[in-house]
Amino acid sequence: MKPAKRTLVSKWTKTKRLLQNRGLRKFIPETRLFSRTNLLYLLKKYRMIYVKPVKGSGGKGVIRAEVRRIRGKTLLRYQQGTTIRTFTSFGAFYASLYRTKFPRPYLVQQGIPLLTLQGRPFDIRVMVQRTATRRWRTTGIIGRLAHPKRAVTNYHSQGRPLPLRILFASRLSPARRRRLTASLARLGLRIAHDLGRKYPGFRELGVDVGMDARLHPWVLEVNTAPDARIFNELKNKRIFRRVLLYAKANGRYKSRKLPRV
Ligand SMILES: Nc1ncnc2c1ncn2[C@@H]1O[C@H](COP(=O)(O)OP(=O)(O)O)[C@@H](O)[C@H]1O
Ligand SMILES: [Mg+2]
């Protein structure tokens, strides 16, 4: 028998699975495969969308696109990396996006207006790992603040890892922030239980969660080989040590160099 796969790259396969779960559906942004029709449909419906590679990581190739009305005129624009392009027709907008993504398969996804700090969007990485007894445990939660010139929060795209304490300082009391953190930990576990049932080989999940102004959590993607090292950016090393311990027990970082803690 083939061993169960430990990782799964396709965001489309993982998203489809989560959308089938009635209890989890409300946390998953509407997502479709890239096509002219789907792009137009989601753009009209949400005004802001993300267009991203089916197989990607680190924020590479991720595009934020939106419709704007400026002085009676409709403008379409998208940002990839630090480049912004603006168009006056959907045809030109689509042609440019198509050229940019070609030949890779892409998704289009409802854009979540992420909470911001000093004008920069942030989201949250929830780390869920299997224990020695194959239970799931949320081992670490960390925020990521986008670089001022970018539309993605990834550490590998110059995003800045920060504790939720700092990101929510002006919005929530410590008690409310702790309740929010606990609910994010539970959401991570629910995602892990669902995906773990379908894919028993999964051992570690890094759930990317965006929050809107109502503090509703949205699962932007689920990583099956999440990087523990982002937690080394927290001053409190307890969390990094724990995440690393579980990661190693799960067979990660056998050969790769890691900083000592
Ligand atoms: N639907 C979305 N709404 C708002 N922001 C998003 C959305 N999808 C992605 N992003 C932003 O882009 C980043 C990278 O997207 P993600 O789907 O996690 O791809 P990657 O595998 O490259 O990390 C996210 O962490 C988030 O900052
Ligand atoms: Mg991600």
PDB file of N, CA and C in Angstrom, residues 77-172:
ATOM      1  N   ARG A  77      -8.107  47.597 -11.705  1.00  0.00           N
ATOM      2  CA  ARG A  77      -6.664  47.582 -11.502  1.00  0.00           C
ATOM      3  C   ARG A  77      -6.239  46.346 -10.741  1.00  0.00           C
ATOM      4  N   TYR A  78      -4.986  46.006 -10.946  1.00  0.00           N
ATOM      5  CA  TYR A  78      -4.473  44.894 -10.161  1.00  0.00           C
ATOM      6  C   TYR A  78      -3.048  45.172  -9.707  1.00  0.00           C
ATOM      7  N   GLN A  79      -2.704  44.549  -8.622  1.00  0.00           N
ATOM      8  CA  GLN A  79      -1.354  44.670  -8.065  1.00  0.00           C
ATOM      9  C   GLN A  79      -0.730  43.301  -7.937  1.00  0.00           C
ATOM     10  N   GLN A  80       0.466  43.162  -8.493  1.00  0.00           N
ATOM     11  CA  GLN A  80       1.263  41.953  -8.282  1.00  0.00           C
ATOM     12  C   GLN A  80       2.638  42.398  -7.822  1.00  0.00           C
ATOM     13  N   GLY A  81       3.089  41.873  -6.728  1.00  0.00           N
ATOM     14  CA  GLY A  81       4.344  42.367  -6.156  1.00  0.00           C
ATOM     15  C   GLY A  81       4.149  43.834  -5.808  1.00  0.00           C
ATOM     16  N   THR A  82       5.036  44.681  -6.293  1.00  0.00           N
ATOM     17  CA  THR A  82       4.891  46.108  -5.995  1.00  0.00           C
ATOM     18  C   THR A  82       4.391  46.878  -7.224  1.00  0.00           C
ATOM     19  N   THR A  83       4.020  46.123  -8.267  1.00  0.00           N
ATOM     20  CA  THR A  83       3.562  46.766  -9.505  1.00  0.00           C
ATOM     21  C   THR A  83       2.047  46.868  -9.543  1.00  0.00           C
ATOM     22  N   ILE A  84       1.559  48.065  -9.893  1.00  0.00           N
ATOM     23  CA  ILE A  84       0.110  48.255 -10.023  1.00  0.00           C
ATOM     24  C   ILE A  84      -0.188  48.627 -11.471  1.00  0.00           C
ATOM     25  N   ARG A  85      -1.178  47.964 -12.054  1.00  0.00           N
ATOM     26  CA  ARG A  85      -1.582  48.299 -13.420  1.00  0.00           C
ATOM     27  C   ARG A  85      -3.051  48.674 -13.410  1.00  0.00           C
ATOM     28  N   THR A  86      -3.381  49.713 -14.194  1.00  0.00           N
ATOM     29  CA  THR A  86      -4.764  50.207 -14.234  1.00  0.00           C
ATOM     30  C   THR A  86      -5.310  50.116 -15.656  1.00  0.00           C
ATOM     31  N   PHE A  87      -6.601  49.786 -15.775  1.00  0.00           N
ATOM     32  CA  PHE A  87      -7.227  49.591 -17.090  1.00  0.00           C
ATOM     33  C   PHE A  87      -8.593  50.267 -17.112  1.00  0.00           C
ATOM     34  N   THR A  88      -9.024  50.612 -18.330  1.00  0.00           N
ATOM     35  CA  THR A  88     -10.347  51.227 -18.459  1.00  0.00           C
ATOM     36  C   THR A  88     -11.356  50.252 -19.061  1.00  0.00           C
ATOM     37  N   SER A  89     -10.884  49.104 -19.533  1.00  0.00           N
ATOM     38  CA  SER A  89     -11.839  48.110 -20.050  1.00  0.00           C
ATOM     39  C   SER A  89     -11.552  46.740 -19.449  1.00  0.00           C
ATOM     40  N   PHE A  90     -12.613  45.958 -19.307  1.00  0.00           N
ATOM     41  CA  PHE A  90     -12.439  44.612 -18.768  1.00  0.00           C
ATOM     42  C   PHE A  90     -11.589  43.769 -19.717  1.00  0.00           C
ATOM     43  N   GLY A  91     -11.780  43.959 -21.028  1.00  0.00           N
ATOM     44  CA  GLY A  91     -11.021  43.196 -22.022  1.00  0.00           C
ATOM     45  C   GLY A  91      -9.516  43.355 -21.843  1.00  0.00           C
ATOM     46  N   ALA A  92      -9.062  44.587 -21.696  1.00  0.00           N
ATOM     47  CA  ALA A  92      -7.628  44.853 -21.541  1.00  0.00           C
ATOM     48  C   ALA A  92      -7.118  44.318 -20.200  1.00  0.00           C
ATOM     49  N   PHE A  93      -7.930  44.504 -19.171  1.00  0.00           N
ATOM     50  CA  PHE A  93      -7.608  44.007 -17.823  1.00  0.00           C
ATOM     51  C   PHE A  93      -7.436  42.487 -17.857  1.00  0.00           C
ATOM     52  N   TYR A  94      -8.410  41.810 -18.466  1.00  0.00           N
ATOM     53  CA  TYR A  94      -8.361  40.350 -18.536  1.00  0.00           C
ATOM     54  C   TYR A  94      -7.144  39.886 -19.343  1.00  0.00           C
ATOM     55  N   ALA A  95      -6.909  40.517 -20.489  1.00  0.00           N
ATOM     56  CA  ALA A  95      -5.796  40.110 -21.362  1.00  0.00           C
ATOM     57  C   ALA A  95      -4.472  40.216 -20.605  1.00  0.00           C
ATOM     58  N   SER A  96      -4.305  41.276 -19.851  1.00  0.00           N
ATOM     59  CA  SER A  96      -3.069  41.476 -19.102  1.00  0.00           C
ATOM     60  C   SER A  96      -2.910  40.443 -17.988  1.00  0.00           C
ATOM     61  N   LEU A  97      -3.987  40.207 -17.262  1.00  0.00           N
ATOM     62  CA  LEU A  97      -3.945  39.199 -16.196  1.00  0.00           C
ATOM     63  C   LEU A  97      -3.628  37.819 -16.780  1.00  0.00           C
ATOM     64  N   TYR A  98      -4.250  37.529 -17.901  1.00  0.00           N
ATOM     65  CA  TYR A  98      -4.051  36.234 -18.531  1.00  0.00           C
ATOM     66  C   TYR A  98      -2.589  36.043 -18.923  1.00  0.00           C
ATOM     67  N   ARG A  99      -2.008  37.094 -19.511  1.00  0.00           N
ATOM     68  CA  ARG A  99      -0.584  37.032 -19.900  1.00  0.00           C
ATOM     69  C   ARG A  99       0.302  36.833 -18.678  1.00  0.00           C
ATOM     70  N   THR A 100      -0.039  37.508 -17.619  1.00  0.00           N
ATOM     71  CA  THR A 100       0.760  37.417 -16.395  1.00  0.00           C
ATOM     72  C   THR A 100       0.727  36.020 -15.788  1.00  0.00           C
ATOM     73  N   LYS A 101      -0.440  35.424 -15.765  1.00  0.00           N
ATOM     74  CA  LYS A 101      -0.550  34.111 -15.105  1.00  0.00           C
ATOM     75  C   LYS A 101      -0.110  32.954 -16.023  1.00  0.00           C
ATOM     76  N   PHE A 102      -0.206  33.159 -17.341  1.00  0.00           N
ATOM     77  CA  PHE A 102       0.043  32.094 -18.300  1.00  0.00           C
ATOM     78  C   PHE A 102       1.428  31.485 -18.116  1.00  0.00           C
ATOM     79  N   PRO A 103       1.619  30.176 -18.142  1.00  0.00           N
ATOM     80  CA  PRO A 103       0.623  29.134 -18.404  1.00  0.00           C
ATOM     81  C   PRO A 103       0.149  28.440 -17.128  1.00  0.00           C
ATOM     82  N   ARG A 104       0.377  29.074 -15.977  1.00  0.00           N
ATOM     83  CA  ARG A 104       0.064  28.373 -14.723  1.00  0.00           C
ATOM     84  C   ARG A 104      -1.422  28.389 -14.414  1.00  0.00           C
ATOM     85  N   PRO A 105      -1.971  27.302 -13.850  1.00  0.00           N
ATOM     86  CA  PRO A 105      -3.370  27.333 -13.404  1.00  0.00           C
ATOM     87  C   PRO A 105      -3.516  28.299 -12.224  1.00  0.00           C
ATOM     88  N   TYR A 106      -4.577  29.046 -12.228  1.00  0.00           N
ATOM     89  CA  TYR A 106      -4.825  30.055 -11.202  1.00  0.00           C
ATOM     90  C   TYR A 106      -6.225  29.919 -10.635  1.00  0.00           C
ATOM     91  N   LEU A 107      -6.411  30.508  -9.451  1.00  0.00           N
ATOM     92  CA  LEU A 107      -7.736  30.597  -8.828  1.00  0.00           C
ATOM     93  C   LEU A 107      -8.176  32.044  -8.788  1.00  0.00           C
ATOM     94  N   VAL A 108      -9.470  32.259  -8.737  1.00  0.00           N
ATOM     95  CA  VAL A 108      -9.972  33.593  -8.383  1.00  0.00           C
ATOM     96  C   VAL A 108     -10.753  33.425  -7.090  1.00  0.00           C
ATOM     97  N   GLN A 109     -10.580  34.374  -6.187  1.00  0.00           N
ATOM     98  CA  GLN A 109     -11.169  34.227  -4.854  1.00  0.00           C
ATOM     99  C   GLN A 109     -11.717  35.559  -4.350  1.00  0.00           C
ATOM    100  N   GLN A 110     -12.871  35.464  -3.729  1.00  0.00           N
ATOM    101  CA  GLN A 110     -13.455  36.614  -3.030  1.00  0.00           C
ATOM    102  C   GLN A 110     -12.369  37.292  -2.206  1.00  0.00           C
ATOM    103  N   GLY A 111     -12.220  38.591  -2.365  1.00  0.00           N
ATOM    104  CA  GLY A 111     -11.216  39.306  -1.587  1.00  0.00           C
ATOM    105  C   GLY A 111     -11.789  39.662  -0.221  1.00  0.00           C
ATOM    106  N   ILE A 112     -11.009  39.457   0.809  1.00  0.00           N
ATOM    107  CA  ILE A 112     -11.437  39.827   2.163  1.00  0.00           C
ATOM    108  C   ILE A 112     -10.765  41.164   2.490  1.00  0.00           C
ATOM    109  N   PRO A 113     -11.549  42.191   2.817  1.00  0.00           N
ATOM    110  CA  PRO A 113     -10.914  43.451   3.225  1.00  0.00           C
ATOM    111  C   PRO A 113     -10.288  43.251   4.607  1.00  0.00           C
ATOM    112  N   LEU A 114      -9.003  42.944   4.608  1.00  0.00           N
ATOM    113  CA  LEU A 114      -8.329  42.569   5.853  1.00  0.00           C
ATOM    114  C   LEU A 114      -8.230  43.758   6.798  1.00  0.00           C
ATOM    115  N   LEU A 115      -8.223  43.460   8.068  1.00  0.00           N
ATOM    116  CA  LEU A 115      -7.948  44.500   9.064  1.00  0.00           C
ATOM    117  C   LEU A 115      -6.566  45.074   8.791  1.00  0.00           C
ATOM    118  N   THR A 116      -6.377  46.318   9.157  1.00  0.00           N
ATOM    119  CA  THR A 116      -5.084  46.954   8.890  1.00  0.00           C
ATOM    120  C   THR A 116      -4.501  47.541  10.176  1.00  0.00           C
ATOM    121  N   LEU A 117      -3.206  47.730  10.155  1.00  0.00           N
ATOM    122  CA  LEU A 117      -2.507  48.480  11.205  1.00  0.00           C
ATOM    123  C   LEU A 117      -1.649  49.502  10.477  1.00  0.00           C
ATOM    124  N   GLN A 118      -1.848  50.757  10.791  1.00  0.00           N
ATOM    125  CA  GLN A 118      -1.151  51.841  10.090  1.00  0.00           C
ATOM    126  C   GLN A 118      -1.243  51.684   8.576  1.00  0.00           C
ATOM    127  N   GLY A 119      -2.476  51.343   8.123  1.00  0.00           N
ATOM    128  CA  GLY A 119      -2.734  51.250   6.691  1.00  0.00           C
ATOM    129  C   GLY A 119      -2.247  49.977   6.024  1.00  0.00           C
ATOM    130  N   ARG A 120      -1.579  49.122   6.776  1.00  0.00           N
ATOM    131  CA  ARG A 120      -1.063  47.883   6.185  1.00  0.00           C
ATOM    132  C   ARG A 120      -1.920  46.698   6.614  1.00  0.00           C
ATOM    133  N   PRO A 121      -2.388  45.887   5.630  1.00  0.00           N
ATOM    134  CA  PRO A 121      -3.219  44.737   5.992  1.00  0.00           C
ATOM    135  C   PRO A 121      -2.433  43.690   6.780  1.00  0.00           C
ATOM    136  N   PHE A 122      -3.156  42.988   7.645  1.00  0.00           N
ATOM    137  CA  PHE A 122      -2.527  41.851   8.323  1.00  0.00           C
ATOM    138  C   PHE A 122      -3.451  40.646   8.333  1.00  0.00           C
ATOM    139  N   ASP A 123      -2.858  39.475   8.433  1.00  0.00           N
ATOM    140  CA  ASP A 123      -3.640  38.254   8.646  1.00  0.00           C
ATOM    141  C   ASP A 123      -2.937  37.410   9.697  1.00  0.00           C
ATOM    142  N   ILE A 124      -3.443  36.202   9.902  1.00  0.00           N
ATOM    143  CA  ILE A 124      -2.992  35.409  11.044  1.00  0.00           C
ATOM    144  C   ILE A 124      -2.639  34.004  10.588  1.00  0.00           C
ATOM    145  N   ARG A 125      -1.505  33.521  11.042  1.00  0.00           N
ATOM    146  CA  ARG A 125      -1.118  32.131  10.777  1.00  0.00           C
ATOM    147  C   ARG A 125      -1.419  31.296  12.024  1.00  0.00           C
ATOM    148  N   VAL A 126      -2.258  30.274  11.841  1.00  0.00           N
ATOM    149  CA  VAL A 126      -2.584  29.363  12.937  1.00  0.00           C
ATOM    150  C   VAL A 126      -1.885  28.032  12.666  1.00  0.00           C
ATOM    151  N   MET A 127      -0.974  27.652  13.548  1.00  0.00           N
ATOM    152  CA  MET A 127      -0.200  26.423  13.376  1.00  0.00           C
ATOM    153  C   MET A 127      -0.881  25.292  14.124  1.00  0.00           C
ATOM    154  N   VAL A 128      -1.219  24.221  13.392  1.00  0.00           N
ATOM    155  CA  VAL A 128      -1.873  23.063  14.013  1.00  0.00           C
ATOM    156  C   VAL A 128      -1.021  21.840  13.701  1.00  0.00           C
ATOM    157  N   GLN A 129      -0.675  21.094  14.742  1.00  0.00           N
ATOM    158  CA  GLN A 129       0.248  19.965  14.540  1.00  0.00           C
ATOM    159  C   GLN A 129      -0.263  18.719  15.248  1.00  0.00           C
ATOM    160  N   ARG A 130       0.097  17.576  14.695  1.00  0.00           N
ATOM    161  CA  ARG A 130      -0.273  16.331  15.368  1.00  0.00           C
ATOM    162  C   ARG A 130       0.646  16.059  16.545  1.00  0.00           C
ATOM    163  N   THR A 131       0.039  15.497  17.592  1.00  0.00           N
ATOM    164  CA  THR A 131       0.807  15.099  18.769  1.00  0.00           C
ATOM    165  C   THR A 131       1.258  13.645  18.584  1.00  0.00           C
ATOM    166  N   ALA A 132       2.042  13.150  19.552  1.00  0.00           N
ATOM    167  CA  ALA A 132       2.521  11.763  19.479  1.00  0.00           C
ATOM    168  C   ALA A 132       1.360  10.772  19.410  1.00  0.00           C
ATOM    169  N   THR A 133       0.204  11.164  19.962  1.00  0.00           N
ATOM    170  CA  THR A 133      -0.945  10.253  19.932  1.00  0.00           C
ATOM    171  C   THR A 133      -1.879  10.574  18.756  1.00  0.00           C
ATOM    172  N   ARG A 134      -1.363  11.320  17.785  1.00  0.00           N
ATOM    173  CA  ARG A 134      -2.085  11.668  16.550  1.00  0.00           C
ATOM    174  C   ARG A 134      -3.295  12.582  16.778  1.00  0.00           C
ATOM    175  N   ARG A 135      -3.342  13.211  17.936  1.00  0.00           N
ATOM    176  CA  ARG A 135      -4.367  14.236  18.123  1.00  0.00           C
ATOM    177  C   ARG A 135      -3.878  15.501  17.443  1.00  0.00           C
ATOM    178  N   TRP A 136      -4.781  16.418  17.152  1.00  0.00           N
ATOM    179  CA  TRP A 136      -4.380  17.727  16.626  1.00  0.00           C
ATOM    180  C   TRP A 136      -4.291  18.727  17.772  1.00  0.00           C
ATOM    181  N   ARG A 137      -3.288  19.573  17.702  1.00  0.00           N
ATOM    182  CA  ARG A 137      -3.148  20.615  18.714  1.00  0.00           C
ATOM    183  C   ARG A 137      -2.745  21.923  18.028  1.00  0.00           C
ATOM    184  N   THR A 138      -3.391  23.016  18.404  1.00  0.00           N
ATOM    185  CA  THR A 138      -2.940  24.327  17.924  1.00  0.00           C
ATOM    186  C   THR A 138      -1.758  24.722  18.787  1.00  0.00           C
ATOM    187  N   THR A 139      -0.586  24.867  18.152  1.00  0.00           N
ATOM    188  CA  THR A 139       0.653  25.068  18.916  1.00  0.00           C
ATOM    189  C   THR A 139       1.159  26.507  18.871  1.00  0.00           C
ATOM    190  N   GLY A 140       0.679  27.274  17.902  1.00  0.00           N
ATOM    191  CA  GLY A 140       1.153  28.656  17.817  1.00  0.00           C
ATOM    192  C   GLY A 140       0.258  29.496  16.924  1.00  0.00           C
ATOM    193  N   ILE A 141       0.117  30.762  17.284  1.00  0.00           N
ATOM    194  CA  ILE A 141      -0.676  31.705  16.478  1.00  0.00           C
ATOM    195  C   ILE A 141       0.143  32.983  16.367  1.00  0.00           C
ATOM    196  N   ILE A 142       0.267  33.474  15.149  1.00  0.00           N
ATOM    197  CA  ILE A 142       1.089  34.677  14.960  1.00  0.00           C
ATOM    198  C   ILE A 142       0.464  35.539  13.857  1.00  0.00           C
ATOM    199  N   GLY A 143       0.568  36.848  14.006  1.00  0.00           N
ATOM    200  CA  GLY A 143       0.064  37.756  12.983  1.00  0.00           C
ATOM    201  C   GLY A 143       1.157  38.096  11.982  1.00  0.00           C
ATOM    202  N   ARG A 144       0.736  38.538  10.811  1.00  0.00           N
ATOM    203  CA  ARG A 144       1.707  38.941   9.778  1.00  0.00           C
ATOM    204  C   ARG A 144       1.200  40.219   9.122  1.00  0.00           C
ATOM    205  N   LEU A 145       2.045  41.226   9.190  1.00  0.00           N
ATOM    206  CA  LEU A 145       1.672  42.540   8.675  1.00  0.00           C
ATOM    207  C   LEU A 145       2.343  42.743   7.319  1.00  0.00           C
ATOM    208  N   ALA A 146       1.541  43.130   6.321  1.00  0.00           N
ATOM    209  CA  ALA A 146       2.086  43.283   4.970  1.00  0.00           C
ATOM    210  C   ALA A 146       3.106  44.412   4.913  1.00  0.00           C
ATOM    211  N   HIS A 147       4.080  44.265   4.044  1.00  0.00           N
ATOM    212  CA  HIS A 147       5.011  45.342   3.702  1.00  0.00           C
ATOM    213  C   HIS A 147       4.173  46.491   3.130  1.00  0.00           C
ATOM    214  N   PRO A 148       4.552  47.751   3.422  1.00  0.00           N
ATOM    215  CA  PRO A 148       3.708  48.883   2.990  1.00  0.00           C
ATOM    216  C   PRO A 148       3.408  48.915   1.488  1.00  0.00           C
ATOM    217  N   LYS A 149       4.262  48.363   0.671  1.00  0.00           N
ATOM    218  CA  LYS A 149       4.041  48.426  -0.768  1.00  0.00           C
ATOM    219  C   LYS A 149       3.427  47.154  -1.343  1.00  0.00           C
ATOM    220  N   ARG A 150       2.996  46.245  -0.486  1.00  0.00           N
ATOM    221  CA  ARG A 150       2.537  44.950  -0.991  1.00  0.00           C
ATOM    222  C   ARG A 150       1.119  44.576  -0.538  1.00  0.00           C
ATOM    223  N   ALA A 151       0.515  43.660  -1.302  1.00  0.00           N
ATOM    224  CA  ALA A 151      -0.848  43.218  -1.026  1.00  0.00           C
ATOM    225  C   ALA A 151      -0.888  41.826  -0.415  1.00  0.00           C
ATOM    226  N   VAL A 152       0.274  41.292  -0.037  1.00  0.00           N
ATOM    227  CA  VAL A 152       0.342  39.989   0.620  1.00  0.00           C
ATOM    228  C   VAL A 152       1.132  40.125   1.928  1.00  0.00           C
ATOM    229  N   THR A 153       0.815  39.267   2.878  1.00  0.00           N
ATOM    230  CA  THR A 153       1.404  39.408   4.216  1.00  0.00           C
ATOM    231  C   THR A 153       2.563  38.437   4.456  1.00  0.00           C
ATOM    232  N   ASN A 154       2.859  37.598   3.458  1.00  0.00           N
ATOM    233  CA  ASN A 154       3.828  36.520   3.672  1.00  0.00           C
ATOM    234  C   ASN A 154       5.183  37.002   4.180  1.00  0.00           C
ATOM    235  N   TYR A 155       5.718  36.208   5.067  1.00  0.00           N
ATOM    236  CA  TYR A 155       7.066  36.410   5.601  1.00  0.00           C
ATOM    237  C   TYR A 155       8.077  36.459   4.449  1.00  0.00           C
ATOM    238  N   HIS A 156       7.860  35.593   3.448  1.00  0.00           N
ATOM    239  CA  HIS A 156       8.780  35.533   2.307  1.00  0.00           C
ATOM    240  C   HIS A 156       8.501  36.626   1.275  1.00  0.00           C
ATOM    241  N   SER A 157       7.532  37.482   1.566  1.00  0.00           N
ATOM    242  CA  SER A 157       7.297  38.669   0.731  1.00  0.00           C
ATOM    243  C   SER A 157       7.405  39.915   1.612  1.00  0.00           C
ATOM    244  N   GLN A 158       8.346  39.883   2.511  1.00  0.00           N
ATOM    245  CA  GLN A 158       8.664  41.008   3.387  1.00  0.00           C
ATOM    246  C   GLN A 158       7.586  41.349   4.404  1.00  0.00           C
ATOM    247  N   GLY A 159       6.672  40.417   4.644  1.00  0.00           N
ATOM    248  CA  GLY A 159       5.685  40.618   5.702  1.00  0.00           C
ATOM    249  C   GLY A 159       6.375  40.584   7.056  1.00  0.00           C
ATOM    250  N   ARG A 160       5.756  41.262   8.032  1.00  0.00           N
ATOM    251  CA  ARG A 160       6.408  41.331   9.344  1.00  0.00           C
ATOM    252  C   ARG A 160       5.624  40.525  10.375  1.00  0.00           C
ATOM    253  N   PRO A 161       6.217  39.472  10.910  1.00  0.00           N
ATOM    254  CA  PRO A 161       5.530  38.680  11.931  1.00  0.00           C
ATOM    255  C   PRO A 161       5.393  39.481  13.224  1.00  0.00           C
ATOM    256  N   LEU A 162       4.195  39.468  13.795  1.00  0.00           N
ATOM    257  CA  LEU A 162       3.942  40.216  15.029  1.00  0.00           C
ATOM    258  C   LEU A 162       2.947  39.463  15.894  1.00  0.00           C
ATOM    259  N   PRO A 163       3.072  39.604  17.213  1.00  0.00           N
ATOM    260  CA  PRO A 163       2.077  38.954  18.075  1.00  0.00           C
ATOM    261  C   PRO A 163       0.707  39.643  17.952  1.00  0.00           C
ATOM    262  N   LEU A 164      -0.366  38.881  18.160  1.00  0.00           N
ATOM    263  CA  LEU A 164      -1.717  39.463  18.090  1.00  0.00           C
ATOM    264  C   LEU A 164      -1.878  40.588  19.112  1.00  0.00           C
ATOM    265  N   ARG A 165      -1.148  40.486  20.193  1.00  0.00           N
ATOM    266  CA  ARG A 165      -1.195  41.528  21.229  1.00  0.00           C
ATOM    267  C   ARG A 165      -0.928  42.904  20.618  1.00  0.00           C
ATOM    268  N   ILE A 166       0.007  42.966  19.708  1.00  0.00           N
ATOM    269  CA  ILE A 166       0.337  44.254  19.088  1.00  0.00           C
ATOM    270  C   ILE A 166      -0.683  44.597  17.998  1.00  0.00           C
ATOM    271  N   LEU A 167      -1.037  43.612  17.183  1.00  0.00           N
ATOM    272  CA  LEU A 167      -1.945  43.890  16.062  1.00  0.00           C
ATOM    273  C   LEU A 167      -3.328  44.318  16.540  1.00  0.00           C
ATOM    274  N   PHE A 168      -3.775  43.799  17.682  1.00  0.00           N
ATOM    275  CA  PHE A 168      -5.128  44.106  18.151  1.00  0.00           C
ATOM    276  C   PHE A 168      -5.149  45.092  19.320  1.00  0.00           C
ATOM    277  N   ALA A 169      -3.990  45.638  19.656  1.00  0.00           N
ATOM    278  CA  ALA A 169      -3.894  46.492  20.848  1.00  0.00           C
ATOM    279  C   ALA A 169      -4.931  47.609  20.855  1.00  0.00           C
ATOM    280  N   SER A 170      -5.135  48.264  19.698  1.00  0.00           N
ATOM    281  CA  SER A 170      -6.033  49.415  19.680  1.00  0.00           C
ATOM    282  C   SER A 170      -7.487  49.006  19.440  1.00  0.00           C
ATOM    283  N   ARG A 171      -7.750  47.733  19.190  1.00  0.00           N
ATOM    284  CA  ARG A 171      -9.098  47.292  18.855  1.00  0.00           C
ATOM    285  C   ARG A 171      -9.785  46.519  19.956  1.00  0.00           C
ATOM    286  N   LEU A 172      -9.008  45.715  20.679  1.00  0.00           N
ATOM    287  CA  LEU A 172      -9.603  44.782  21.634  1.00  0.00           C
ATOM    288  C   LEU A 172      -8.936  44.889  23.002  1.00  0.00           C
TER     289      LEU A 172
END
